[in-house]
Structures are given as C-alpha cells and as structure tokens.
Short mmCIF file of C-alpha atoms in Angstrom, two decimals:
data_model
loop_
_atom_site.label_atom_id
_atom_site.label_comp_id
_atom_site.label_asym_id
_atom_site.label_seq_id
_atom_site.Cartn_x
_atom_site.Cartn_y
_atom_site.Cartn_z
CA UNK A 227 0.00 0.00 0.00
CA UNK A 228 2.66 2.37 0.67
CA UNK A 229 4.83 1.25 -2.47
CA UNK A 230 1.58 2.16 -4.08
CA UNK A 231 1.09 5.38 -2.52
CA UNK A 232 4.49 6.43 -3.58
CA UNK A 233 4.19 5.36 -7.17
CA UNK A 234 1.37 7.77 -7.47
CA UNK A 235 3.25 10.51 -6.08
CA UNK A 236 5.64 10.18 -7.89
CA UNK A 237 3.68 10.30 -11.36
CA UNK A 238 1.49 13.02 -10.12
CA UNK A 239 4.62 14.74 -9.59
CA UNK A 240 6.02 13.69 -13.34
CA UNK A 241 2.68 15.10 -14.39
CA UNK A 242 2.65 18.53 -12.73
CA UNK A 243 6.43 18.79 -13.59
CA UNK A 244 5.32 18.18 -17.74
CA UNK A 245 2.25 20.74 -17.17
CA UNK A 246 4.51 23.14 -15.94
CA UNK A 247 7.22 22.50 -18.62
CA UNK A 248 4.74 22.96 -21.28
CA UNK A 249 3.37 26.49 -19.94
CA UNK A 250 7.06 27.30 -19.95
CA UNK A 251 7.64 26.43 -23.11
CA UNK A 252 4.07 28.03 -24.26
CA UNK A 253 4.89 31.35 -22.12
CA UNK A 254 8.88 31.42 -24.36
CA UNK A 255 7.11 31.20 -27.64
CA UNK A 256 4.57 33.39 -27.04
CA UNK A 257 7.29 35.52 -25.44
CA UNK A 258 9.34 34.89 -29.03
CA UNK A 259 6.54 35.93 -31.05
CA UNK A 260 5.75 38.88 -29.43
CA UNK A 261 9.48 39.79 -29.67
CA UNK A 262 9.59 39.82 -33.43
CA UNK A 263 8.51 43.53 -34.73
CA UNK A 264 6.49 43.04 -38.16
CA UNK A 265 7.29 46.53 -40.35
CA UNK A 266 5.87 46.97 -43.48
CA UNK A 267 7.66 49.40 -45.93
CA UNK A 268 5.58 50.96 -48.75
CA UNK A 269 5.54 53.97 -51.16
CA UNK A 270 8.38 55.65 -53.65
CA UNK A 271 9.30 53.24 -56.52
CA UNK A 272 12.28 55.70 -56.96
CA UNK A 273 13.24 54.52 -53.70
CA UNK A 274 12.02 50.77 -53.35
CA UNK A 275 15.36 49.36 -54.48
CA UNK A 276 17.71 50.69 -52.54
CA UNK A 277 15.06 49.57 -49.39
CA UNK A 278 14.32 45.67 -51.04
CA UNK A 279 18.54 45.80 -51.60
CA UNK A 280 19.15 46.33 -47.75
CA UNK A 281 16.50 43.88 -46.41
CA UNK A 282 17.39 40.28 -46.52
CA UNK A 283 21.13 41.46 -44.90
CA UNK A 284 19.73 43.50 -42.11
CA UNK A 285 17.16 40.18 -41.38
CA UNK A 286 19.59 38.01 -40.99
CA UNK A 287 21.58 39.87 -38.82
CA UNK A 288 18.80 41.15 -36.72
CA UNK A 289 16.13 38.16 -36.64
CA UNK A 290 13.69 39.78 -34.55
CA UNK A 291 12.61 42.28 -36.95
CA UNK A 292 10.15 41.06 -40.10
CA UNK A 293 10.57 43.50 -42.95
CA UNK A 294 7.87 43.50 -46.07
CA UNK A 295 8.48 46.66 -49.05
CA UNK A 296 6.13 47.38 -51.26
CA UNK A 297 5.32 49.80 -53.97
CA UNK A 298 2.71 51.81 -54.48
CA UNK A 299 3.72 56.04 -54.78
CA UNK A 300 4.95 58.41 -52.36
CA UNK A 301 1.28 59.69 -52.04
CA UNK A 302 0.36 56.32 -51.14
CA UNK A 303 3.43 55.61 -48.68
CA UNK A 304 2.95 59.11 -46.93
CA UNK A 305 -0.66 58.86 -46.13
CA UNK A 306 -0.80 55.26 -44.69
CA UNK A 307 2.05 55.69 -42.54
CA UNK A 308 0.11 58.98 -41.46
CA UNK A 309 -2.44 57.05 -40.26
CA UNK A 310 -0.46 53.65 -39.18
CA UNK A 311 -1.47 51.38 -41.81
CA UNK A 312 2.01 50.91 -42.26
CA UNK A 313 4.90 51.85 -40.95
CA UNK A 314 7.48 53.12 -43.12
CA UNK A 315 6.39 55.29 -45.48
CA UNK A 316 9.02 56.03 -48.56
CA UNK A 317 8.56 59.24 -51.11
CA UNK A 318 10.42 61.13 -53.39
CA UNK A 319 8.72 64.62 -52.08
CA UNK A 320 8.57 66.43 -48.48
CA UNK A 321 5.85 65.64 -46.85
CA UNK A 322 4.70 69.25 -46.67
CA UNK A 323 4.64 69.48 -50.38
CA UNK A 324 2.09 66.43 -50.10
CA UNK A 325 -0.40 67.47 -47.54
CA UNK A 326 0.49 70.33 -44.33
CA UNK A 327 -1.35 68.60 -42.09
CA UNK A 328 -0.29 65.15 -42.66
CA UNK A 329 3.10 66.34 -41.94
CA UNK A 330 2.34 67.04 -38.32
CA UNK A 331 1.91 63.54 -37.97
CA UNK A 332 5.01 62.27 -39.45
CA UNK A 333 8.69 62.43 -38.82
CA UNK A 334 10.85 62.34 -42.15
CA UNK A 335 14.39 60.48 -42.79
CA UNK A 336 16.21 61.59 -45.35
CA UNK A 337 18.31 58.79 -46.73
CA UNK A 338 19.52 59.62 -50.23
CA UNK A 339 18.89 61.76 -53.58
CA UNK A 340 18.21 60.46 -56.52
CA UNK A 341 17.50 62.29 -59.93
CA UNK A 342 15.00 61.59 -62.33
CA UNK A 343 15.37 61.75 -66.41
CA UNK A 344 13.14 61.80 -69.40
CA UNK A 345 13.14 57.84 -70.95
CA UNK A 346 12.44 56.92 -74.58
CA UNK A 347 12.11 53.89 -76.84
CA UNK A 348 16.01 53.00 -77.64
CA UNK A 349 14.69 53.18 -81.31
CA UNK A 350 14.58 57.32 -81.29
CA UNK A 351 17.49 58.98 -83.29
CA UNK A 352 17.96 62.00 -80.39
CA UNK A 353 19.91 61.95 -77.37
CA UNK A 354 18.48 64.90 -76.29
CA UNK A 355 16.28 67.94 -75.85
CA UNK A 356 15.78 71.54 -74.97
CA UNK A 357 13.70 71.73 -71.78
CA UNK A 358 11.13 74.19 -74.27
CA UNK A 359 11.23 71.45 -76.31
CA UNK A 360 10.40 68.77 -73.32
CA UNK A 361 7.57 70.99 -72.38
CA UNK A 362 6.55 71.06 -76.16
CA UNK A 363 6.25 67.05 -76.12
CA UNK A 364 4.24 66.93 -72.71
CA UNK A 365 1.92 69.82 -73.00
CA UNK A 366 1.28 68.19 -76.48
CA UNK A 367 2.21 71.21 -78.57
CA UNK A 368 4.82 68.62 -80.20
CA UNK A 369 3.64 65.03 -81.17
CA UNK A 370 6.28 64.05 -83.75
CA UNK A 371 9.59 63.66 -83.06
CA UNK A 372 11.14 65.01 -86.63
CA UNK A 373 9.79 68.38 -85.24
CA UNK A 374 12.28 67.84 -82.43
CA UNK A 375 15.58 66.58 -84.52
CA UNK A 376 13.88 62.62 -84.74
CA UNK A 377 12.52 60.74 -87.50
CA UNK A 378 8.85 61.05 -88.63
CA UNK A 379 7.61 59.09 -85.55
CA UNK A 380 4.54 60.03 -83.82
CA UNK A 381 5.18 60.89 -79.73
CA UNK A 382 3.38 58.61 -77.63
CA UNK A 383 3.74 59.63 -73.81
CA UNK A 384 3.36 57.33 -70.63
CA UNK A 385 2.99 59.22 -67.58
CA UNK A 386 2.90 57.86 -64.08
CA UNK A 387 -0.40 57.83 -62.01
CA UNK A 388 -1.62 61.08 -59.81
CA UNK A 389 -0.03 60.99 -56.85
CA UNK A 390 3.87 59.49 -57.87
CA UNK A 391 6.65 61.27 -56.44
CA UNK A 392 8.55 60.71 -59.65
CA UNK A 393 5.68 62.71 -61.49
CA UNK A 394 5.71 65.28 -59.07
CA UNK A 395 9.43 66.13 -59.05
CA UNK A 396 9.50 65.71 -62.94
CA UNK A 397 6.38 68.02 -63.81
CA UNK A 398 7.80 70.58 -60.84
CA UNK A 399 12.08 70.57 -62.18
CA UNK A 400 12.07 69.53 -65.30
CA UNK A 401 8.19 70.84 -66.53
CA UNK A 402 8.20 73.68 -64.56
CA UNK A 403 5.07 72.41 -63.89
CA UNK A 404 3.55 73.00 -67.32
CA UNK A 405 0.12 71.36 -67.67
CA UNK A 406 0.68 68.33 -69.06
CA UNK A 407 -1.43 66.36 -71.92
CA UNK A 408 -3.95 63.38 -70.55
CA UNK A 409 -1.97 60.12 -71.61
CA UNK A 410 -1.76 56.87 -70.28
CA UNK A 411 -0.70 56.21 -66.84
CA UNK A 412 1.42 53.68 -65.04
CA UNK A 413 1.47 52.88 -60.97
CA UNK A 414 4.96 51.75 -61.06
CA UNK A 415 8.72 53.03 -62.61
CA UNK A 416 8.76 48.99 -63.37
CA UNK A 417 6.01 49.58 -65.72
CA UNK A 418 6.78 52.83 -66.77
CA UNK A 419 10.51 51.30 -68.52
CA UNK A 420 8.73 48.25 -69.61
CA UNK A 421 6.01 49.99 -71.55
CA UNK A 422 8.61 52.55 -72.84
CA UNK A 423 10.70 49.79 -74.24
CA UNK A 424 7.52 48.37 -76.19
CA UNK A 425 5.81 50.61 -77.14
CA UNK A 426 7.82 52.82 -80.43
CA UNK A 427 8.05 56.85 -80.48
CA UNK A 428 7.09 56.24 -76.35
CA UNK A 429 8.77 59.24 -73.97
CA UNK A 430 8.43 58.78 -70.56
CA UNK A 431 10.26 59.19 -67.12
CA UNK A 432 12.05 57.57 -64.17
CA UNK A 433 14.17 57.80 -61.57
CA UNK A 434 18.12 56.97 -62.51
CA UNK A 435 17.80 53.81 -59.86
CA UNK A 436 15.06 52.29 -62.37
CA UNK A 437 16.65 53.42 -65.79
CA UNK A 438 17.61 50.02 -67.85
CA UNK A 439 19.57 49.32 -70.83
CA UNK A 440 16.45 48.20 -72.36
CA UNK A 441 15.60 52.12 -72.91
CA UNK A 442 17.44 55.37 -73.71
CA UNK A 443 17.92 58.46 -71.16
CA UNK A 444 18.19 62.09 -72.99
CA UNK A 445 20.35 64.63 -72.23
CA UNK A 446 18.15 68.11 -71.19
CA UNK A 447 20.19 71.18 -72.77
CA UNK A 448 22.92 69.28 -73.34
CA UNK A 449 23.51 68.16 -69.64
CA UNK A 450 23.87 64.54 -69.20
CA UNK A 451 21.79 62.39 -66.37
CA UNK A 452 24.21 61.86 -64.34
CA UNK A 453 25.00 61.78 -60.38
CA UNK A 454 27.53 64.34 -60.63
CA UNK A 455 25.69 66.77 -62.25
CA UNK A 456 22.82 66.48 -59.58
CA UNK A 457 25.42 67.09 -56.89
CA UNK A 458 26.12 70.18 -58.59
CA UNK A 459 22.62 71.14 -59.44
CA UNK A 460 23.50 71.49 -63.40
CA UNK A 461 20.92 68.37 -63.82
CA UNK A 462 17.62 70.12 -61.70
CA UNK A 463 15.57 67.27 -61.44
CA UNK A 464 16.49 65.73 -58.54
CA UNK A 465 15.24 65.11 -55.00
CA UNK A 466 15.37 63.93 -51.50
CA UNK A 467 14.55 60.34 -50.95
CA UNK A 468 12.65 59.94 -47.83
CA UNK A 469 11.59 57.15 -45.26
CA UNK A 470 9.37 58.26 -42.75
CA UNK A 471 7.61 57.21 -40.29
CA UNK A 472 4.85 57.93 -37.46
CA UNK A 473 6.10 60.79 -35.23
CA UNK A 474 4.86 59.47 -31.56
CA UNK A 475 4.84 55.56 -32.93
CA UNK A 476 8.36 55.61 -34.44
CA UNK A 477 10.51 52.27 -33.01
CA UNK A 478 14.25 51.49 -32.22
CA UNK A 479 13.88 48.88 -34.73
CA UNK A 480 12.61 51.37 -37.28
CA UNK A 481 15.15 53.67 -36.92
CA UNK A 482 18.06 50.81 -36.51
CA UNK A 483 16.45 50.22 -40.51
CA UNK A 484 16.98 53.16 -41.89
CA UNK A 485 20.52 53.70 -40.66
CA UNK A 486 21.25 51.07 -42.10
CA UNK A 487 19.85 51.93 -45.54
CA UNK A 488 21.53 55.58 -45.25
CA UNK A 489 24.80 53.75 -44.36
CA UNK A 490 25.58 51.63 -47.12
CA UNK A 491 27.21 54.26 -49.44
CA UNK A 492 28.15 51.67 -52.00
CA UNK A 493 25.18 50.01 -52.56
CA UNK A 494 23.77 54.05 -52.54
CA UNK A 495 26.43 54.32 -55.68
CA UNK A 496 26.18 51.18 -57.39
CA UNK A 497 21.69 51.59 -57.43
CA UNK A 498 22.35 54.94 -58.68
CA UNK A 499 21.65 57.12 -55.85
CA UNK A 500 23.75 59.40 -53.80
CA UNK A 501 24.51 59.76 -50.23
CA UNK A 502 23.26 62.91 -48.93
CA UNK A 503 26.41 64.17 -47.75
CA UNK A 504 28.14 64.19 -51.39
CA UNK A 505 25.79 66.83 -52.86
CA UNK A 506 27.15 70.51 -53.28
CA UNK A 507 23.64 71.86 -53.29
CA UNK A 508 21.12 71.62 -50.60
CA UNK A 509 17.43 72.33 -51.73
CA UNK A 510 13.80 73.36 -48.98
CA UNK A 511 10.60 72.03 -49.35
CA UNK A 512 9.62 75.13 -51.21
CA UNK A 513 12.74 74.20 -54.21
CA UNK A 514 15.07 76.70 -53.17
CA UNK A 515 18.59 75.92 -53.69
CA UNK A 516 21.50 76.90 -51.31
#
C-alpha cells in the first residue's frame, strides 16, 4: 500500500512537472513571437530598391525584426504611414509638399537623392532635348519627333499615375510644372521602362535607380543624367529620398532600418543614388537651392 502510494506521487509529480514544462515552453514562444517587430515598408518606386537591396542582410543579422516593401507612390506611402497602416512610409517629395497637415503627424528620414530623367524607346534617333522642347512634347504642342531633330515618328507619352513622387518632381524641375497632356498612366517606374521599351516613339520618365539598358535616357540642354551633375545642381531634377515614419509611434527597430539603408554608401552608388552628404547643393521644401 505504501509502495503504491508512492508510485502515485511520484507520477502526479512527473505530471505537474510536464504541465509546468509545457506552460514554460508556451509562455517562451509566445514571449518569441511577441518579440519579433512586423514593419511593413511601402511607397516611392524611386526609392524601393535601394530599401528591397538592404532587407534580406539587415534580417539576418537582426532576426527579430520582419521587414515587407512594397510599392505603391509616395502619395500612397505618406498617407498610410500617417495614419499607421504601415509603418514606413518612402517618397520622393517632403511631406509638406504632399499634404500640411499630414506632416504634423510624421517624422521624415532623409536617406539619399536620386534624380530623375526623361526615358524613350532605344529606337529614337535624339539623345536629347531643350527643356522648351520637353515641355513642347508633354503639354502636347509637339507630337512628332522630326519636329524635335527625330525621324517622322509620332510621340506617344506614358505618364505615371496622380499621386507618384517621380511625377511630381518631374512636372515641378524639369516641366516647370507646365500642364501636361492626358496620356496613359502607369502605378509603377517597373512599368513605366517596360512599356517605354515596347511601345515605339514612347517618352516617358524615371528615376536613374530604375533606368535600364532596355531604354534610352536624354540629355536636357545638353547636360547629361548623371550623379555628378545632380550634386552640382547642373541636372535640376532631382530630389530627396525619404523614409518616414509615425512621429509618436516611431521604433528602435525602425530607426536601426533606416541607418542602415543611409549607411551603405556603395550600394547608394552602385543603385544609382547618392549619399546625402556628397551633394554641393542643398534644396527646402519650397525648391530653393543653397
């Protein structure tokens, strides 16, 4: 009876011992889980590379942070991290130049500039145009190309949607925001090159991280596209590239992010960007240059 007795202690005590082993172990993976900080990044196509580039090294060094990029437009990356949809939101404008309000509620990170050119099918016999004649083609005073120095190809333009950062910064330095003609309209700089590539006597725009060799890049007054003539200024379309997120809501592990996408100068270089710190120019929400 007392052999028995003990027996039954003894598993009750196995028992209790496994219950308590499995709350433990319930209690370190919920603890685990709760750990890991999901942030989704989503906005600028100008900027998406550089951010996709950085991701899958940063992960694997720091495990307990799950980052997801996405596209979408700077308008669309600045109002749902304004509202914590997201939180990362990446544009190619200030915020201010977006919406006054909404950039109460936001605090920006400037990581990089990047400059934008005019694109056009590789098939075009120009390497370049006046900016009168750039506002010619888009305003649709022009819609040939011989009347420009090309063959006798009609102009067919591909804009990007309302609300693209790339659009904005295009229309505002290289338009001077001349009206521009109704044509068809892209969500994405991926799109944008691809359809520009088809499609023959297409002119279009980008940002010099999404230019391919699959289309041409034109010279504006005969000033190349280049990184060193942004850092100068001599090639004016050009802007800020920004990250930012929710003002009271912003994280360690956010900002541990976007160091390191700022940090990396030679993945900056090599996507076609520059580091902020190798510009000659500075330039204010409202365009100035100092």
């Amino acid at each position: 009876m007392k052999k028995t007795l003990l027996v039954t202690v003894a598993a009750v005590s196995l028992l209790a011992l496994a219950a308590c082993g499995q709350k433990s172990s319930d209690a370190t993976g919920k603890s685990s889980e709760a750990k890991t900080e999901k942030i989704t990044v989503a906005g600028s196509t100008a900027l998406q590379p550089l951010v996709e580039a950085n991701v899958e090294g940063f992960t694997q060094e720091n495990t307990n942070l799950q980052i997801t990029v996405q596209g979408g437009g700077s308008g669309l990356g600045l109002s749902q991290v304004s509202t914590g949809a997201i939180q990362i939101g990446n544009s190619d404008l200030f915020a201010e130049e977006k919406n006054k309000d909404l950039a109460t509620k936001v605090k920006d990170h400037k990581v990089a500039v990047v400059g934008f050119a005019p694109i056009v099918n590789k098939d075009i016999k120009t390497d370049g145009l006046t900016t009168a004649q750039l506002k010619d083609i888009f305003s649709g005073k022009v819609t040939n190309w011989k009347e420009v120095g090309g063959q006798d190809q009609k102009i067919t333009i591909i804009n990007r949607a309302e609300g693209s950062g790339t659009r904005f910064n295009f229309e505002k330095y290289g338009l001077d925001n001349t009206q521009v003609v109704k044509a068809s309209e892209q969500d994405s700089s991926g799109a944008v090159v691809q359809m520009v590539s088809q499609t023959p006597g297409a002119i279009s725009y980008v940002a010099f991280s999404n230019i391919k060799d699959t289309v041409k890049a034109l010279e504006i007054d005969k000033v190349k596209p280049t990184e060193k003539n942004v850092a100068t200024n001599d090639w004016k379309i050009w802007s800020y590239e920004h990250m930012y997120t929710q003002k009271e809501n912003t994280t360690e592990g956010q900002e541990k992010f976007i160091k390191a996408v700022t940090s990396n100068k030679k993945l900056l270089e090599k996507l076609g960007y520059l580091a902020i710190d190798d510009m000659k120019v500075s330039r204010d929400q409202d365009g100035k240059v100092k």
